[in-house]
Coordinates of C-alpha atoms and ligand atoms in Angstrom, one line a residue:
M1 CA -13.3 13.2 7.9
K2 CA -11.0 14.5 10.6
C3 CA -8.0 12.4 10.0
I4 CA -6.7 10.2 7.1
A5 CA -3.5 8.1 7.6
V6 CA -1.3 7.2 4.7
V7 CA 1.2 4.5 5.4
M8 CA 4.1 4.0 2.9
A9 CA 7.2 1.8 2.7
M10 CA 9.9 3.6 0.8
N11 CA 11.3 7.1 1.1
S12 CA 11.4 7.5 -2.7
E13 CA 7.7 6.6 -2.9
A14 CA 6.7 9.1 -0.3
S15 CA 8.9 12.1 -1.2
P16 CA 6.6 13.4 -4.1
I17 CA 3.5 13.4 -2.0
V18 CA 5.2 14.9 1.0
T19 CA 6.3 17.8 -1.3
L20 CA 2.9 18.1 -3.0
L21 CA 1.0 18.3 0.3
N22 CA 3.6 20.6 1.8
A23 CA 3.7 18.1 4.7
E24 CA 5.7 19.0 7.9
P25 CA 7.8 16.4 9.7
L26 CA 6.6 15.2 13.0
A27 CA 8.7 14.0 16.0
E28 CA 10.2 10.5 15.8
I29 CA 8.6 7.8 17.9
P30 CA 11.0 6.2 20.3
F31 CA 12.5 2.9 19.0
M32 CA 10.4 3.0 15.8
P33 CA 12.0 3.6 12.4
F34 CA 9.1 5.5 11.0
Q35 CA 9.3 9.0 9.5
L36 CA 6.1 10.9 10.1
Y37 CA 4.6 13.9 8.4
E38 CA 1.5 16.0 8.8
A39 CA -0.5 18.0 6.3
H40 CA -4.0 19.5 6.2
R41 CA -6.6 19.5 3.4
N42 CA -9.5 21.7 4.3
D43 CA -10.3 20.6 7.8
C44 CA -8.8 17.1 7.5
R45 CA -5.5 16.1 9.1
I46 CA -3.4 14.0 6.8
I47 CA -0.8 11.8 8.5
I48 CA 1.9 10.3 6.3
S49 CA 4.0 7.6 8.0
V50 CA 6.9 6.1 6.1
N51 CA 8.3 2.8 7.3
G52 CA 11.8 4.3 7.5
R53 CA 15.3 2.8 7.3
D54 CA 16.2 -0.6 8.7
K55 CA 18.7 0.0 11.4
R56 CA 20.7 -3.2 10.7
H57 CA 20.8 -3.1 6.9
G58 CA 20.4 0.6 6.2
V59 CA 17.7 0.2 3.5
D60 CA 14.0 1.1 3.5
S61 CA 12.0 -1.2 5.7
I62 CA 9.8 -2.7 3.0
G63 CA 7.7 -5.7 3.6
T64 CA 4.9 -6.8 6.0
Q65 CA 6.6 -6.7 9.4
T66 CA 7.2 -3.0 9.5
A67 CA 4.0 -2.2 7.6
A68 CA 1.9 -3.9 10.3
L69 CA 3.9 -2.1 13.0
N70 CA 3.5 1.2 11.3
A71 CA -0.2 0.8 10.7
Y72 CA -0.7 -0.2 14.4
V73 CA 1.3 2.7 15.8
V74 CA -0.4 5.2 13.5
A75 CA -3.9 3.8 14.3
E76 CA -3.2 4.0 18.1
R77 CA -1.7 7.6 18.0
F78 CA -4.0 9.3 15.5
S79 CA -7.3 7.3 15.4
P80 CA -7.7 7.9 11.6
E81 CA -11.2 7.3 10.1
L82 CA -9.5 5.9 7.0
M83 CA -6.1 4.3 6.4
I84 CA -4.5 4.3 2.9
T85 CA -1.7 1.9 2.1
A86 CA 0.1 3.7 -0.7
G87 CA 3.1 2.8 -2.8
T88 CA 4.3 1.0 -5.9
A89 CA 3.5 -2.4 -7.2
G90 CA 3.8 -4.9 -10.0
G91 CA 0.9 -5.4 -12.5
W92 CA 0.3 -7.8 -15.5
I93 CA 0.1 -6.9 -19.2
Q94 CA -2.5 -9.7 -19.5
R95 CA -4.6 -8.1 -16.9
G96 CA -4.5 -4.7 -18.6
A97 CA -1.8 -2.9 -16.6
E98 CA 0.6 -0.3 -18.0
I99 CA 3.6 1.3 -16.3
G100 CA 2.5 4.3 -14.3
D101 CA -1.1 3.2 -13.9
V102 CA -2.5 3.9 -10.5
Y103 CA -4.8 1.3 -9.0
V104 CA -7.2 1.5 -6.1
S105 CA -7.9 -1.7 -4.1
D106 CA -11.0 -3.7 -4.8
Q107 CA -12.9 -6.2 -2.5
K108 CA -10.2 -7.7 -0.4
F109 CA -6.5 -7.9 0.5
V110 CA -4.8 -11.3 0.2
H111 CA -1.4 -12.9 0.8
H112 CA 0.1 -15.1 -1.9
D113 CA 3.2 -16.4 -0.1
R114 CA 1.6 -17.9 3.1
R115 CA 1.1 -21.5 2.0
I116 CA -0.1 -23.6 5.0
A117 CA -1.5 -27.0 3.9
I118 CA -3.3 -27.7 7.2
P119 CA -7.1 -27.6 7.4
G120 CA -8.3 -24.1 8.4
F121 CA -4.8 -22.6 8.2
T122 CA -4.9 -22.4 4.4
E123 CA -7.5 -19.7 4.4
Y124 CA -5.8 -18.0 7.4
G125 CA -2.6 -17.8 5.3
I126 CA -4.4 -16.1 2.4
G127 CA -6.0 -13.7 4.8
S128 CA -8.8 -12.0 2.7
Y129 CA -9.1 -8.8 4.8
P130 CA -11.9 -6.5 3.5
A131 CA -11.1 -3.4 1.4
V132 CA -13.4 -0.4 1.8
P133 CA -15.7 -0.1 -1.3
T134 CA -14.1 2.3 -3.8
G135 CA -16.4 2.1 -6.9
A136 CA -17.5 5.7 -6.8
L137 CA -14.0 7.0 -6.1
A138 CA -12.5 4.9 -8.9
R139 CA -15.1 6.1 -11.4
T140 CA -14.8 9.8 -10.3
L141 CA -11.0 9.8 -10.4
N142 CA -10.6 7.5 -13.3
L143 CA -8.6 4.9 -11.4
K144 CA -8.2 1.2 -12.3
Q145 CA -9.5 -1.1 -9.6
G146 CA -8.1 -4.5 -8.6
I147 CA -7.5 -7.0 -5.9
V148 CA -4.2 -6.3 -4.1
T149 CA -2.1 -9.3 -3.3
T150 CA 0.9 -9.2 -0.9
S151 CA 4.1 -11.2 -0.3
N152 CA 7.5 -10.5 1.1
S153 CA 9.2 -11.2 -2.2
L154 CA 9.7 -8.9 -5.2
D155 CA 9.7 -11.8 -7.7
E156 CA 7.0 -14.5 -8.0
N157 CA 7.6 -18.3 -8.1
D158 CA 5.2 -21.0 -9.5
D159 CA 3.4 -21.3 -6.2
D160 CA 2.9 -17.5 -6.0
R161 CA 1.5 -17.6 -9.6
R162 CA -1.0 -20.3 -8.8
L163 CA -2.3 -18.6 -5.6
I164 CA -2.5 -15.2 -7.4
A165 CA -4.6 -16.8 -10.2
E166 CA -6.8 -18.4 -7.6
T167 CA -7.5 -15.2 -5.6
G168 CA -7.8 -13.0 -8.6
G169 CA -4.9 -10.7 -7.7
V170 CA -4.3 -7.8 -10.1
V171 CA -1.8 -5.7 -8.2
K172 CA 1.2 -7.3 -6.5
E173 CA 3.1 -5.6 -3.7
M174 CA 4.7 -6.1 -0.3
E175 CA 2.7 -4.4 2.4
A176 CA -1.0 -3.9 1.9
A177 CA -2.4 -7.2 3.4
A178 CA -0.4 -6.5 6.6
V179 CA -1.9 -3.0 6.9
A180 CA -5.3 -4.4 6.1
Y181 CA -4.9 -7.1 8.8
V182 CA -4.3 -4.4 11.4
C183 CA -7.2 -2.3 10.1
D184 CA -9.5 -5.3 10.3
L185 CA -8.5 -5.9 13.9
M186 CA -9.0 -2.2 14.8
G187 CA -12.1 -1.5 12.8
I188 CA -10.5 1.1 10.5
P189 CA -11.7 1.2 6.8
V190 CA -8.7 0.7 4.5
M191 CA -7.9 1.1 0.9
A192 CA -4.7 0.8 -1.2
L193 CA -3.4 3.2 -3.8
K194 CA -0.6 1.6 -5.9
A195 CA 1.3 2.8 -8.9
I196 CA 2.7 0.3 -11.3
T197 CA 6.5 0.2 -11.6
D198 CA 6.9 -3.2 -13.4
L199 CA 5.0 -5.7 -15.4
V200 CA 5.3 -9.2 -14.0
D201 CA 4.7 -10.9 -17.3
H202 CA 7.2 -8.7 -19.3
H203 CA 10.5 -10.2 -20.4
A204 CA 12.6 -7.5 -18.6
A205 CA 13.7 -8.3 -15.1
T206 CA 11.3 -7.0 -12.4
A207 CA 14.1 -5.3 -10.4
D208 CA 15.4 -3.5 -13.6
Q209 CA 11.9 -2.3 -14.4
F210 CA 11.3 -1.2 -10.8
A211 CA 14.5 0.9 -10.7
A212 CA 13.8 2.5 -14.1
N213 CA 10.2 3.5 -13.2
L214 CA 10.2 4.2 -9.5
R215 CA 10.5 7.9 -9.8
M216 CA 7.8 8.3 -12.5
A217 CA 5.4 5.9 -10.7
S218 CA 5.9 7.7 -7.4
E219 CA 5.0 11.0 -9.1
Q220 CA 1.9 9.5 -10.6
L221 CA 1.0 8.1 -7.2
A222 CA 1.4 11.5 -5.6
E223 CA -0.8 13.2 -8.2
K224 CA -3.6 10.7 -7.6
L225 CA -3.2 10.5 -3.9
V226 CA -3.9 14.2 -3.5
Q227 CA -7.1 13.6 -5.5
V228 CA -8.1 10.6 -3.4
V229 CA -7.4 12.4 -0.1
D230 CA -9.5 15.4 -1.2
F231 CA -12.3 13.1 -2.4
C232 CA -12.3 11.2 0.9
A233 CA -11.7 14.2 3.3
A234 CA -15.0 15.8 2.1
R235 CA -17.0 12.6 2.7
S236 CA -17.9 10.0 5.2
I237 CA -17.1 6.3 4.6
A238 CA -20.7 5.7 3.8
Ligands
ADE301 N1 6.7 -3.4 -5.7 C1 6.9 -2.9 -7.0 N2 6.8 -3.9 -7.9 C2 6.6 -5.1 -7.2 C3 6.5 -6.4 -7.5 N3 6.5 -6.8 -8.8 N4 6.3 -7.3 -6.5 C4 6.2 -6.9 -5.3 N5 6.3 -5.7 -4.9 C5 6.5 -4.7 -5.8

């Protein structure tokens, strides 16, 4: 591959991989909040684009809006052969997750908070955008695999729970389906790499688990992301 793009939501999620790859900052894009970095692995260009700070609220621009915009701008500018939506996520004890596990996406990307009870729109809301097959990668790098499910909320309510059970979601986060939507439109293969910061079915509050484990999970993510990038850079999608 000549170019792999990694899109990420939070600065703290990105900082270990930026350091590990020795990535150099790129110029800002007018009007856009993104922070861009470039690194090289063998002959492959690695673009890391972080959603950046929300100019109104001063926090990282997490969630689907900026994720879609970021994916689109990066796709247009750099024409990557592969897009990786990387970051942190929630998992479930019942589905075998442990804090710090790194999952790679499986099968499809879905939304669990777009409930539209009108014929035809129900499926549109869920999305089901294809994930690039990652079986060989997961086996080689010893990564767990699972369906990634996206919403714009950190917590989950009863409706979310029902939809996640229906779609088979195993990894819960806030950007991947939006990135996969853009990649589906633009014909770019996409995978997610997500490190678990919190267990949704644990008694401790999600936000507390997230804060306690963000740094460790982001370091685990960086370690695996380098391996994933090296694995992919040396191969074609096929
Ligand atoms: N990011 C990290 N943990 C998450 C969770 N439980 N839900 C959504 N996004 C997350």
